[in-house]
Coordinates of C-alpha atoms in Angstrom, one line a residue:
M80 CA 60.3 -7.5 -68.0
T81 CA 56.9 -7.5 -66.5
G82 CA 55.9 -6.4 -63.2
A83 CA 57.5 -5.3 -60.0
G84 CA 60.5 -6.8 -58.2
F85 CA 63.6 -6.3 -56.0
V86 CA 66.9 -7.4 -55.8
V87 CA 69.2 -8.1 -52.6
L88 CA 72.7 -7.0 -52.2
P89 CA 75.4 -7.5 -49.7
D90 CA 76.9 -4.8 -47.1
T91 CA 80.3 -4.4 -49.7
A92 CA 81.3 -2.0 -51.7
A93 CA 82.0 -4.2 -54.4
A94 CA 78.1 -4.7 -54.6
A95 CA 77.5 -1.4 -54.3
E96 CA 78.2 -1.2 -57.7
A97 CA 75.7 -4.0 -58.9
H98 CA 72.5 -1.9 -58.3
T99 CA 73.7 0.4 -61.1
V100 CA 72.6 -2.3 -63.8
A101 CA 69.4 -3.4 -61.9
P102 CA 66.5 -3.3 -65.1
W103 CA 64.4 -0.4 -64.0
A104 CA 64.4 2.9 -65.0
S105 CA 63.7 4.4 -61.6
P106 CA 63.9 2.0 -59.0
R107 CA 63.5 2.7 -55.2
V108 CA 66.6 1.8 -53.1
L109 CA 66.8 1.1 -49.2
S110 CA 70.1 1.0 -47.7
H111 CA 72.0 -1.0 -45.4
A112 CA 73.0 0.9 -42.0
S113 CA 76.5 1.3 -43.7
G114 CA 74.6 3.6 -46.1
R115 CA 75.4 0.9 -48.9
P116 CA 72.3 -0.3 -51.5
W117 CA 70.4 -3.0 -49.6
L118 CA 67.2 -3.6 -51.6
V119 CA 66.9 -2.2 -55.0
G120 CA 63.5 -2.5 -57.3
V121 CA 59.8 -1.6 -57.8
W122 CA 57.3 -2.0 -55.5
S123 CA 54.5 -0.5 -53.4
P124 CA 54.6 0.9 -50.3
A125 CA 51.9 -1.8 -49.4
E126 CA 53.8 -4.7 -50.7
L127 CA 57.1 -3.7 -48.7
R128 CA 57.4 -3.1 -44.8
V129 CA 60.8 -2.3 -42.9
A130 CA 61.6 -2.5 -39.1
T131 CA 64.5 -1.1 -37.6
A132 CA 66.4 -1.7 -34.7
G133 CA 69.8 -0.3 -34.3
P134 CA 72.1 -1.8 -36.9
V135 CA 69.5 -4.4 -37.8
Q136 CA 66.9 -4.2 -40.4
V137 CA 64.3 -6.7 -41.7
A138 CA 61.7 -6.3 -44.7
V139 CA 59.0 -8.3 -45.2
A140 CA 57.8 -8.4 -48.9
G141 CA 54.2 -9.8 -49.9
V142 CA 51.2 -10.7 -47.7
C143 CA 52.1 -10.4 -44.1
P144 CA 49.2 -9.3 -42.0
V145 CA 51.6 -8.0 -38.7
T146 CA 51.6 -5.1 -36.8
A147 CA 54.4 -2.4 -37.1
T148 CA 54.8 -2.8 -33.6
R149 CA 54.7 -6.7 -33.3
L150 CA 57.4 -6.6 -36.6
S151 CA 59.3 -4.2 -34.6
E152 CA 59.3 -6.0 -31.4
L153 CA 60.6 -9.4 -33.3
T154 CA 63.4 -7.1 -34.8
A155 CA 65.0 -6.1 -31.8
R156 CA 65.3 -9.9 -30.7
I157 CA 67.8 -10.1 -33.4
R158 CA 71.5 -10.0 -32.7
T159 CA 72.8 -12.2 -35.7
V160 CA 71.5 -13.7 -38.7
S161 CA 70.7 -17.1 -36.9
D162 CA 68.1 -15.4 -34.6
V163 CA 65.9 -14.6 -37.9
D164 CA 65.1 -18.2 -37.8
A165 CA 62.7 -17.4 -34.7
L166 CA 61.2 -14.0 -36.4
A167 CA 60.7 -16.6 -39.9
A168 CA 58.7 -18.8 -37.9
A169 CA 56.8 -16.1 -36.0
L170 CA 55.3 -14.3 -39.2
P171 CA 51.7 -14.8 -40.4
G172 CA 51.2 -15.0 -44.3
A173 CA 53.4 -15.9 -47.1
C174 CA 56.3 -13.3 -47.8
H175 CA 60.0 -12.7 -48.3
V176 CA 62.5 -12.1 -45.1
V177 CA 65.0 -9.9 -45.9
A178 CA 67.4 -8.9 -43.0
S179 CA 70.4 -6.7 -42.7
V180 CA 72.5 -7.4 -39.3
G181 CA 75.4 -5.5 -38.8
G182 CA 77.2 -6.2 -42.3
Q183 CA 75.4 -9.7 -42.7
V184 CA 72.7 -10.3 -44.8
R185 CA 70.1 -13.3 -45.3
V186 CA 67.3 -13.7 -47.5
Q187 CA 64.5 -16.4 -47.9
G188 CA 61.1 -16.9 -49.6
S189 CA 57.9 -18.5 -48.3
L190 CA 57.7 -22.6 -47.6
T191 CA 55.7 -23.1 -50.5
G192 CA 57.6 -21.3 -53.1
L193 CA 54.9 -18.9 -53.4
R194 CA 57.5 -16.3 -52.8
R195 CA 60.8 -17.3 -54.4
V196 CA 64.3 -16.4 -54.6
F197 CA 66.6 -16.6 -57.1
H198 CA 70.4 -16.0 -57.1
T199 CA 73.6 -15.7 -59.2
R200 CA 76.9 -13.6 -59.7
I201 CA 78.2 -10.7 -60.9
A202 CA 81.9 -9.4 -61.1
G203 CA 82.7 -11.2 -58.3
V204 CA 79.3 -10.6 -56.1
D205 CA 76.5 -13.0 -55.1
I206 CA 73.5 -11.0 -55.8
A207 CA 69.5 -12.2 -55.1
A208 CA 66.1 -11.2 -56.5
D209 CA 62.7 -12.4 -56.2
R210 CA 62.4 -13.0 -60.1
A211 CA 64.8 -14.9 -62.2
D212 CA 64.5 -12.3 -65.2
V213 CA 66.1 -9.5 -63.4
L214 CA 69.2 -11.5 -62.6
A215 CA 68.8 -12.6 -66.3
A216 CA 68.5 -8.9 -67.5
M217 CA 71.6 -7.8 -64.9
T218 CA 73.6 -10.5 -66.3
G219 CA 72.7 -10.9 -70.0
A220 CA 72.1 -14.1 -69.4
G221 CA 70.8 -16.5 -72.5
I222 CA 68.1 -19.1 -72.1
D223 CA 68.6 -22.8 -70.7
T224 CA 67.7 -24.8 -73.3
G225 CA 67.8 -27.8 -71.6
A226 CA 65.5 -26.7 -68.8
L227 CA 63.1 -25.5 -71.7
A228 CA 63.5 -29.0 -72.9
V229 CA 62.4 -30.8 -69.6
R230 CA 59.5 -28.7 -69.6
I231 CA 58.1 -29.7 -73.4
A232 CA 59.3 -33.4 -73.0
C233 CA 57.7 -33.9 -69.3
G234 CA 54.5 -32.1 -70.7
G235 CA 54.9 -28.8 -68.7
L236 CA 53.3 -30.6 -65.3
L237 CA 56.5 -30.8 -63.9
P238 CA 56.9 -31.7 -60.3
S239 CA 59.5 -30.0 -57.5
P240 CA 62.5 -30.0 -57.5
L241 CA 62.8 -30.6 -61.3
A242 CA 60.2 -27.7 -61.8
D243 CA 62.4 -25.2 -59.9
Q244 CA 65.3 -24.8 -62.6
P245 CA 64.9 -21.6 -63.9
L246 CA 65.3 -21.1 -67.8
W247 CA 67.8 -18.8 -67.6
S248 CA 71.7 -19.9 -67.8
G249 CA 73.7 -18.9 -64.7
I250 CA 70.7 -18.0 -62.8
D251 CA 69.8 -20.6 -59.7
A252 CA 66.9 -21.0 -57.4
L253 CA 66.8 -21.2 -53.5
A254 CA 64.8 -24.1 -52.0
P255 CA 61.7 -23.1 -50.3
D256 CA 63.1 -24.4 -46.8
H257 CA 66.7 -23.0 -47.4
C258 CA 68.0 -19.0 -46.9
L259 CA 70.8 -17.1 -48.4
V260 CA 73.2 -15.7 -45.9
W261 CA 76.3 -13.7 -47.0
D262 CA 79.5 -13.7 -45.8
R263 CA 81.2 -10.5 -47.6
E264 CA 80.5 -10.8 -51.3
R265 CA 79.7 -15.0 -51.1
A266 CA 76.4 -16.4 -50.3
R267 CA 75.9 -20.0 -49.0
T268 CA 72.6 -21.7 -48.7
L269 CA 71.3 -22.8 -45.2
R270 CA 68.5 -25.2 -44.5
W271 CA 66.4 -23.4 -41.6
W272 CA 63.0 -25.3 -41.7
R273 CA 61.7 -28.9 -41.4
P274 CA 57.9 -30.1 -41.6
P275 CA 56.5 -30.9 -38.6
A276 CA 56.3 -34.4 -37.4
P277 CA 52.4 -35.5 -38.6
E278 CA 51.3 -36.7 -35.0
A279 CA 48.3 -34.6 -34.2
P280 CA 45.0 -36.7 -34.2
L281 CA 42.4 -35.3 -36.6
L282 CA 40.0 -33.7 -33.9
A283 CA 43.1 -31.5 -32.1
G284 CA 44.7 -30.9 -36.1
A285 CA 41.4 -29.3 -37.1
Q286 CA 41.3 -26.9 -34.2
A287 CA 45.0 -25.7 -35.2
V288 CA 44.0 -25.5 -38.4
R289 CA 41.1 -23.6 -37.5
D290 CA 43.4 -21.4 -35.4
A291 CA 46.0 -20.5 -38.0
L292 CA 43.1 -19.7 -40.6
T293 CA 41.1 -17.5 -38.2
T294 CA 44.4 -15.6 -37.4
A295 CA 45.4 -15.5 -41.0
L296 CA 42.1 -13.9 -41.7
H297 CA 41.9 -11.5 -39.0
D298 CA 42.9 -8.7 -40.9
R299 CA 43.2 -9.5 -44.5
T300 CA 41.8 -6.0 -45.7
P301 CA 44.3 -3.6 -47.7
D302 CA 45.1 -0.2 -46.5
E303 CA 43.3 1.2 -49.2
G304 CA 40.6 -0.1 -51.4
R305 CA 38.2 -3.1 -50.9
L306 CA 39.2 -6.9 -50.0
S307 CA 37.2 -9.0 -52.4
S308 CA 37.2 -12.8 -52.2
D309 CA 36.1 -15.9 -54.8
L310 CA 33.1 -17.5 -54.0
S311 CA 32.8 -20.6 -56.4
G312 CA 30.3 -22.8 -54.2
G313 CA 33.6 -25.1 -53.0
M314 CA 34.8 -25.7 -49.9
D315 CA 38.3 -23.6 -50.2
S316 CA 37.2 -20.3 -51.3
T317 CA 33.8 -20.7 -49.4
S318 CA 35.9 -21.4 -46.4
L319 CA 37.9 -18.0 -46.8
C320 CA 35.0 -15.8 -47.6
F321 CA 33.1 -16.6 -44.2
L322 CA 36.5 -16.2 -42.4
A323 CA 37.2 -12.6 -44.0
A324 CA 33.5 -11.8 -43.3
R325 CA 33.6 -11.8 -39.8
N326 CA 36.3 -8.8 -39.8
T327 CA 34.8 -7.5 -43.0
P328 CA 31.2 -8.0 -43.7
E329 CA 31.0 -6.0 -46.6
L330 CA 33.2 -7.7 -48.9
L331 CA 32.8 -8.4 -52.5
T332 CA 32.6 -11.6 -53.5
F333 CA 33.3 -13.0 -57.0
R334 CA 32.7 -16.0 -59.2
W335 CA 32.5 -16.9 -63.0
G336 CA 28.9 -18.5 -64.0
E337 CA 28.7 -22.2 -64.8
A338 CA 28.3 -22.9 -68.6
E339 CA 27.8 -26.6 -67.8
A340 CA 24.3 -27.9 -66.6
G341 CA 26.5 -30.4 -64.8
N342 CA 28.5 -27.9 -62.5
D343 CA 26.6 -27.9 -59.3
D344 CA 28.9 -25.0 -57.9
A345 CA 25.9 -22.4 -58.1
A346 CA 23.8 -24.3 -56.1
F347 CA 26.2 -24.8 -53.2
A348 CA 27.3 -20.7 -53.8
A349 CA 23.6 -19.9 -53.5
H350 CA 23.6 -21.0 -49.8
S351 CA 26.7 -18.7 -49.1
I352 CA 25.4 -15.6 -50.4
S353 CA 21.9 -16.0 -48.8
A354 CA 24.6 -16.3 -45.5
L355 CA 26.6 -13.4 -46.7
D356 CA 24.1 -10.8 -46.5
R357 CA 26.3 -7.7 -45.8
A358 CA 28.6 -8.6 -49.0
E359 CA 28.3 -7.2 -52.4
H360 CA 28.1 -10.2 -54.9
L361 CA 29.2 -10.4 -58.4
V362 CA 28.6 -13.1 -60.7
V363 CA 29.8 -12.7 -64.3
P364 CA 27.3 -14.9 -67.0
P365 CA 29.3 -17.2 -68.7
G366 CA 28.2 -15.3 -71.9
D367 CA 30.1 -11.7 -70.5
L368 CA 33.1 -13.9 -70.2
P369 CA 35.8 -14.5 -72.9
P370 CA 36.1 -18.3 -73.9
L371 CA 38.6 -20.3 -72.5
F372 CA 41.8 -20.3 -75.0
A373 CA 40.9 -16.8 -76.2
D374 CA 43.7 -14.8 -77.3
P375 CA 46.5 -17.6 -77.2
D376 CA 48.8 -15.5 -78.7
A377 CA 48.7 -13.0 -75.9
L378 CA 52.1 -13.0 -73.6
M379 CA 51.7 -13.1 -70.0
D380 CA 54.7 -13.4 -68.6
T381 CA 58.4 -13.1 -69.5
E382 CA 60.2 -14.4 -66.7
E383 CA 58.6 -18.3 -67.6
P384 CA 55.8 -19.8 -69.1
Y385 CA 52.6 -19.3 -67.8
P386 CA 51.1 -22.0 -67.1
F387 CA 47.1 -21.1 -67.3
V388 CA 46.7 -20.2 -70.9
R389 CA 43.3 -21.3 -71.4
T390 CA 41.8 -18.9 -68.7
A391 CA 44.6 -16.1 -69.2
A392 CA 42.1 -14.0 -71.3
R393 CA 39.4 -14.7 -68.3
T394 CA 42.0 -14.1 -65.8
R395 CA 42.7 -10.6 -67.2
H396 CA 39.0 -9.7 -67.4
T397 CA 38.3 -10.6 -63.7
A398 CA 41.1 -8.6 -62.7
R399 CA 39.7 -5.6 -64.1
L400 CA 36.4 -6.0 -63.0
L401 CA 37.5 -6.2 -59.3
A402 CA 39.7 -3.5 -59.9
D403 CA 36.9 -1.0 -61.2
R404 CA 34.7 -2.3 -58.0
G405 CA 37.5 -1.0 -55.9
A406 CA 39.2 -4.4 -55.2
R407 CA 42.9 -4.0 -54.3
R408 CA 43.2 -7.1 -52.4
H409 CA 41.8 -10.4 -53.8
L410 CA 41.0 -13.7 -51.7
A411 CA 41.5 -17.1 -53.6
G412 CA 41.4 -20.8 -52.9
H413 CA 44.4 -21.9 -54.3
G414 CA 46.3 -24.6 -52.5
G415 CA 43.2 -25.9 -50.9
D416 CA 43.2 -29.1 -52.8
E417 CA 47.0 -29.6 -52.3
L418 CA 46.7 -29.2 -48.5
F419 CA 43.6 -31.1 -47.9
T420 CA 43.3 -33.8 -50.4
P421 CA 46.0 -36.0 -49.5
F422 CA 48.1 -38.1 -52.2
P423 CA 47.6 -41.8 -52.0
G424 CA 51.5 -42.0 -50.9
Y425 CA 50.0 -42.0 -47.2
L426 CA 49.2 -45.9 -47.5
H427 CA 52.8 -47.0 -47.7
P428 CA 53.7 -45.9 -44.0
L429 CA 49.9 -46.5 -42.9
L430 CA 50.4 -50.3 -44.1
R431 CA 53.7 -50.5 -41.8
R432 CA 51.8 -49.0 -38.8
R433 CA 48.5 -50.1 -39.3
P434 CA 47.6 -52.6 -41.9
L435 CA 44.3 -53.3 -41.2
T436 CA 43.2 -49.8 -41.7
A437 CA 45.5 -49.2 -44.9
L438 CA 43.5 -52.2 -46.4
R439 CA 40.3 -50.8 -45.2
H440 CA 41.3 -47.7 -47.3
V441 CA 42.4 -49.6 -50.5
R442 CA 39.1 -51.4 -50.4
G443 CA 37.4 -48.0 -50.3
Y444 CA 39.3 -46.6 -52.9
A445 CA 38.8 -49.8 -55.0
A446 CA 35.1 -49.3 -54.6
L447 CA 35.0 -45.5 -55.0
K448 CA 37.7 -44.8 -57.8
R449 CA 38.1 -48.7 -59.1
W450 CA 41.4 -48.8 -58.4
P451 CA 43.0 -52.6 -58.9
V452 CA 43.1 -54.1 -55.7
L453 CA 46.0 -56.4 -56.4
H454 CA 48.2 -54.1 -58.6
T455 CA 47.7 -51.2 -55.3
L456 CA 48.6 -53.9 -52.6
A457 CA 51.8 -55.2 -54.5
A458 CA 52.9 -51.5 -55.4
L459 CA 52.7 -50.7 -51.8
T460 CA 54.9 -53.5 -51.0
R461 CA 57.5 -52.1 -52.3
P462 CA 57.5 -48.5 -52.1
G463 CA 61.4 -47.9 -53.1
D464 CA 62.8 -44.3 -52.6
E465 CA 62.9 -41.1 -54.3
A466 CA 66.1 -41.6 -56.4
A467 CA 64.6 -44.9 -57.9
W468 CA 61.4 -42.9 -58.7
W469 CA 63.1 -39.9 -60.4
R470 CA 65.1 -42.7 -62.5
A471 CA 62.1 -44.8 -63.2
Q472 CA 60.5 -41.3 -64.9
A473 CA 63.8 -41.3 -66.8
E474 CA 63.8 -45.0 -68.3
H475 CA 60.0 -44.6 -69.2
L476 CA 59.7 -41.3 -70.3
T477 CA 58.7 -42.3 -73.8
D478 CA 56.3 -45.1 -73.0
P479 CA 52.4 -44.9 -73.5
P480 CA 50.5 -43.3 -70.7
L481 CA 49.8 -45.4 -67.9
R482 CA 46.2 -47.1 -67.5
K483 CA 43.9 -44.6 -66.0
R484 CA 42.6 -45.7 -61.9
R485 CA 46.3 -46.7 -61.2
P486 CA 47.0 -44.4 -58.3
S487 CA 50.5 -42.4 -57.5
L488 CA 51.8 -44.5 -54.8
G489 CA 55.8 -43.5 -55.4
W490 CA 57.4 -40.5 -54.0
G491 CA 55.9 -38.3 -57.2
L492 CA 52.7 -37.1 -58.1
W493 CA 52.0 -38.4 -61.3
P494 CA 54.1 -40.6 -64.3
L495 CA 56.1 -38.4 -66.2
R496 CA 55.5 -39.0 -70.2
A497 CA 56.6 -37.0 -73.2
P498 CA 53.7 -36.0 -75.5
S499 CA 54.0 -37.3 -79.2
W500 CA 55.0 -33.7 -80.3
A501 CA 58.2 -33.8 -78.3
T502 CA 61.5 -34.5 -80.5
G503 CA 64.5 -36.7 -79.7
T504 CA 66.5 -33.6 -78.8
A505 CA 64.0 -32.8 -76.0
T506 CA 63.2 -36.3 -74.7
D507 CA 67.2 -36.8 -74.3
A508 CA 68.1 -33.5 -72.5
A509 CA 65.0 -34.6 -70.2
R510 CA 65.9 -37.8 -69.6
E511 CA 69.6 -36.6 -68.5
A512 CA 68.1 -34.0 -66.4
L513 CA 65.9 -36.8 -65.0
R514 CA 68.7 -38.7 -63.6
R515 CA 70.6 -35.7 -62.6
T516 CA 67.7 -34.9 -60.1
A517 CA 67.5 -38.6 -59.0
D518 CA 71.2 -38.2 -57.7
R519 CA 70.8 -35.0 -56.0
S520 CA 67.1 -35.2 -54.6
R521 CA 65.9 -36.0 -51.1
P522 CA 63.0 -36.6 -49.5
L523 CA 61.0 -33.9 -48.2
S524 CA 59.9 -35.7 -45.1
T525 CA 60.4 -39.3 -44.1
D526 CA 56.7 -39.6 -44.3
L527 CA 55.8 -40.2 -47.7
G528 CA 52.4 -39.0 -47.4
Q529 CA 53.6 -35.6 -46.1
H530 CA 56.4 -35.9 -48.5
Q531 CA 53.9 -36.1 -51.3
T532 CA 51.8 -33.1 -49.9
L533 CA 55.1 -31.1 -50.0
V534 CA 55.9 -31.5 -53.3
A535 CA 51.9 -30.8 -54.6
L536 CA 52.6 -27.5 -52.6
R537 CA 56.1 -26.7 -54.1
T538 CA 54.7 -27.5 -57.8
S539 CA 51.6 -25.4 -57.8
A540 CA 52.5 -22.5 -55.6
P541 CA 55.0 -21.1 -58.4
W542 CA 52.1 -21.4 -60.9
Y543 CA 49.9 -19.0 -58.6
R544 CA 52.7 -16.8 -58.4
L545 CA 52.4 -16.2 -61.9
L546 CA 48.9 -15.9 -61.8
A547 CA 49.3 -13.0 -59.5
R548 CA 51.0 -10.6 -62.0
P549 CA 48.1 -10.2 -64.0
F550 CA 46.2 -8.9 -61.3
A551 CA 48.8 -7.0 -60.1
E552 CA 48.9 -5.0 -63.3
A553 CA 45.3 -4.3 -62.8
G554 CA 46.1 -3.0 -59.4
V555 CA 44.7 -5.7 -57.7
Q556 CA 47.1 -7.9 -55.1
L557 CA 46.0 -12.0 -55.4
D558 CA 46.1 -13.3 -52.1
S559 CA 46.1 -17.3 -51.5
P560 CA 45.7 -17.8 -47.7
F561 CA 46.2 -21.6 -48.1
F562 CA 49.6 -21.4 -49.1
D563 CA 50.3 -19.1 -45.8
D564 CA 53.4 -20.7 -43.8
R565 CA 51.6 -21.3 -40.6
V566 CA 48.7 -22.5 -42.3
V567 CA 50.7 -25.1 -44.1
E568 CA 52.3 -26.0 -40.8
A569 CA 49.3 -26.9 -39.1
V570 CA 48.1 -29.1 -41.8
L571 CA 51.3 -30.9 -42.2
G572 CA 51.0 -31.7 -38.3
V573 CA 48.0 -33.9 -38.5
R574 CA 48.4 -37.5 -38.8
V575 CA 48.1 -38.1 -42.6
H576 CA 45.6 -41.2 -42.9
E577 CA 43.1 -39.2 -40.4
H578 CA 42.2 -36.3 -43.0
A579 CA 42.6 -38.9 -46.0
G580 CA 40.7 -41.4 -47.3
P581 CA 37.7 -42.4 -49.6
W582 CA 34.8 -41.8 -47.6
R583 CA 34.9 -38.1 -46.7
Y584 CA 35.6 -34.9 -48.9
K585 CA 38.3 -32.6 -47.2
P586 CA 37.4 -33.6 -43.5
L587 CA 40.5 -31.6 -42.3
L588 CA 38.8 -28.4 -43.4
A589 CA 35.8 -29.6 -43.0
D590 CA 36.0 -30.2 -39.3
A591 CA 38.1 -26.8 -38.9
M592 CA 35.2 -25.0 -40.5
R593 CA 32.1 -26.3 -38.4
G594 CA 30.2 -23.6 -37.3
I595 CA 31.8 -21.1 -39.8
V596 CA 30.9 -22.3 -43.1
P597 CA 27.2 -23.4 -43.8
A598 CA 26.7 -27.2 -43.4
S599 CA 25.5 -27.5 -46.6
V600 CA 29.1 -26.3 -48.1
L601 CA 30.8 -28.7 -45.8
G602 CA 29.0 -31.8 -46.8
R603 CA 29.9 -31.1 -50.5
G604 CA 31.4 -34.3 -52.1
T605 CA 31.5 -33.1 -55.8
K606 CA 33.5 -30.5 -57.6
G607 CA 33.0 -28.1 -60.4
E608 CA 33.2 -29.5 -63.9
F609 CA 34.5 -27.5 -66.8
S610 CA 35.8 -30.2 -69.4
D611 CA 33.0 -29.4 -72.0
E612 CA 33.4 -25.8 -71.5
A613 CA 37.0 -26.4 -72.2
S614 CA 36.7 -28.4 -75.3
T615 CA 34.3 -25.8 -76.8
G616 CA 36.9 -23.0 -76.3
L617 CA 39.7 -25.4 -77.7
R618 CA 37.6 -25.8 -81.1
R619 CA 36.4 -22.2 -81.2
N620 CA 40.1 -21.1 -80.8
L621 CA 41.6 -24.0 -82.4
P622 CA 42.6 -21.8 -85.8
A623 CA 44.7 -19.1 -83.8
I624 CA 46.3 -21.8 -81.8
L625 CA 47.3 -23.7 -85.4
D626 CA 48.8 -20.3 -86.6
L627 CA 50.5 -19.9 -83.6
F628 CA 52.4 -23.1 -84.2
T629 CA 53.1 -22.4 -87.9
D630 CA 56.3 -20.6 -87.6
S631 CA 57.1 -22.0 -84.0
A632 CA 60.2 -20.8 -82.1
L633 CA 60.4 -24.5 -80.3
A634 CA 60.2 -26.2 -83.4
A635 CA 63.1 -23.9 -84.8
H636 CA 64.9 -24.7 -81.4
D637 CA 64.3 -28.6 -82.3
L638 CA 62.4 -29.1 -79.0
I639 CA 58.9 -29.7 -81.0
D640 CA 57.7 -31.4 -84.2
P641 CA 55.0 -28.9 -85.6
G642 CA 53.6 -31.7 -87.9
R643 CA 52.5 -34.2 -84.9
L644 CA 51.3 -31.3 -82.9
R645 CA 48.9 -30.4 -85.8
T646 CA 47.9 -34.1 -86.4
Q647 CA 47.1 -34.0 -82.9
L648 CA 44.8 -30.9 -82.7
L649 CA 43.0 -31.7 -85.6
S650 CA 42.2 -35.4 -84.0
P651 CA 39.1 -36.1 -82.5
Q652 CA 39.5 -35.5 -78.7
A653 CA 38.4 -38.1 -76.5
D654 CA 39.0 -36.6 -73.3
N655 CA 40.4 -33.0 -72.2
A656 CA 43.7 -34.3 -72.2
M657 CA 44.9 -32.5 -75.3
G658 CA 44.0 -29.0 -73.6
I659 CA 45.4 -29.9 -70.2
A660 CA 49.2 -30.9 -72.3
L661 CA 48.2 -27.7 -74.6
E662 CA 48.8 -24.9 -71.9
P663 CA 52.0 -25.3 -70.7
L664 CA 53.0 -25.9 -74.6
I665 CA 51.9 -22.4 -75.5
G666 CA 53.5 -21.2 -72.7
C667 CA 56.6 -21.8 -73.6
E668 CA 56.1 -21.4 -77.2
L669 CA 55.2 -17.5 -76.2
W670 CA 57.9 -17.4 -73.7
L671 CA 60.6 -18.5 -75.9
R672 CA 59.3 -15.9 -78.7
A673 CA 59.7 -13.1 -76.1
A674 CA 62.9 -14.3 -74.8
T675 CA 64.8 -14.2 -78.2
R676 CA 63.3 -11.2 -79.8
P677 CA 66.6 -8.8 -81.1
T678 CA 65.4 -7.0 -78.3
P679 CA 64.0 -9.2 -75.5
A680 CA 60.8 -8.0 -73.5
W681 CA 62.7 -9.2 -70.4
R682 CA 65.8 -6.9 -71.1
S683 CA 63.7 -3.3 -71.6
D684 CA 63.1 -1.0 -68.8
D685 CA 59.9 -1.1 -67.1
A686 CA 59.0 1.3 -64.8
R687 CA 55.0 0.2 -64.3
T688 CA 53.4 1.4 -61.1
P689 CA 53.0 -1.9 -59.3
A690 CA 49.9 -3.0 -57.6
P691 CA 48.7 -0.2 -54.9

């Protein structure tokens, strides 16, 4: 098993036996007030903090920029596990919250799924962990071939909640807006959070977002070492840099140099570099970076397939460079696109409430993005419901891809289509899973625009949870403040249509950062382009990729047709779609090989020291 993690145990004699099968050679152990084991695992002192008030103990794990005094004050107010609601709602950052309250236990992750909770049952006792492979190692669970088939047949880009299912049999995932509460050996799930009503106008919403981000970045400096931050030239990472520099002017900024002449990131980054005159700026030329898709056979993670295969070698290289410069926490702008670029589903409620405004938005999109007006208006008159959307994905899974320039106006983010190399076994299993999802899924919000934003956050946050692992192995904590709970709540509270539309790029973030970030960056309407570099990397590393699938574990499980995959790889590529589809496929292949070895990687003891 790769990396650190922890297990949560209820305060019972039967549960005390479970910690003996924890998959670490020398784990740390924190105890309930009774003396029985409560938290068992491997973590760094900076990663987990505990406050105690009589028989009440609260542990927060992850990025939570709160003082020890404040955490103790919040803990002292707890009398029952229900009181943890108020504590969790007051904490900044994105963290796990675990409470032991007079024999009762509660655990929850962050609102986006950046911090996840999994649970299972061992010898009659429910236990939880922050990693699915930890529980798989403790139970001896085998792989869930059906869950793996869904990832293959749906192209790997699975929206939540379909993507939430672990790839291990008998292991369940807790929904991000739920907590797990024990009554003796049994645990039940309870919903503790609901999104705020999106009622704030843009001006007030921008101030709320400004306040939330300012609070979040007030003291993000690690206890030891330096703070570093991405500075790509885009609005997201640049905003974090300038906010962090208010308290840490000597921060280290980092960016990959551009290999494509059409990428204007460098020009915008230069404006910011000149303004951050006390910071150290590290720009790595493209020639000094591993090519995209380098080392495609390198296993990145044992919990689930790693989603960023094409940049995996660069990520490891970046983490080592930052560690060598003394960085111990690194800020990244992940989540900014999901928060500040609303999906077009917001047009459905807007058409009902303000039809003329909705029509004006549609005409703007038709001019800018060449949306077909009649098709768009027809789709807006029949939004359907979430269950119907999932059933439609099952019905049309093997249909040809939809025409481009068709907006995603349903309850999902994009239409799910099976790649040509997915077998009938994989597509049949996926259809069954899609129909099951239709039967049990519920909207995350009654406002379709807000629902799509939440789906986007819950879909992508677990990807960046995995991205943090190679940084942690180098001794650097990857920190994505846009996934902070309080930041997310501030954005969700804004009227969606007021920070959507075709006329301005991320207006909510731009207005929130007015006077903090250079106006040239806030007025930017472009985004960095890397498709040519990705195509070049794919061609350069194609022999190694073909060799990877010569003796495919996925093919041995009848999930892919390696002949069709090879034909696709060797065919001329009209765009970057092949590279996008290939990343999750390689991740699934490497993960399955590791999970089905005679001695699976995830069952071996791993006592490596976590990130400091």
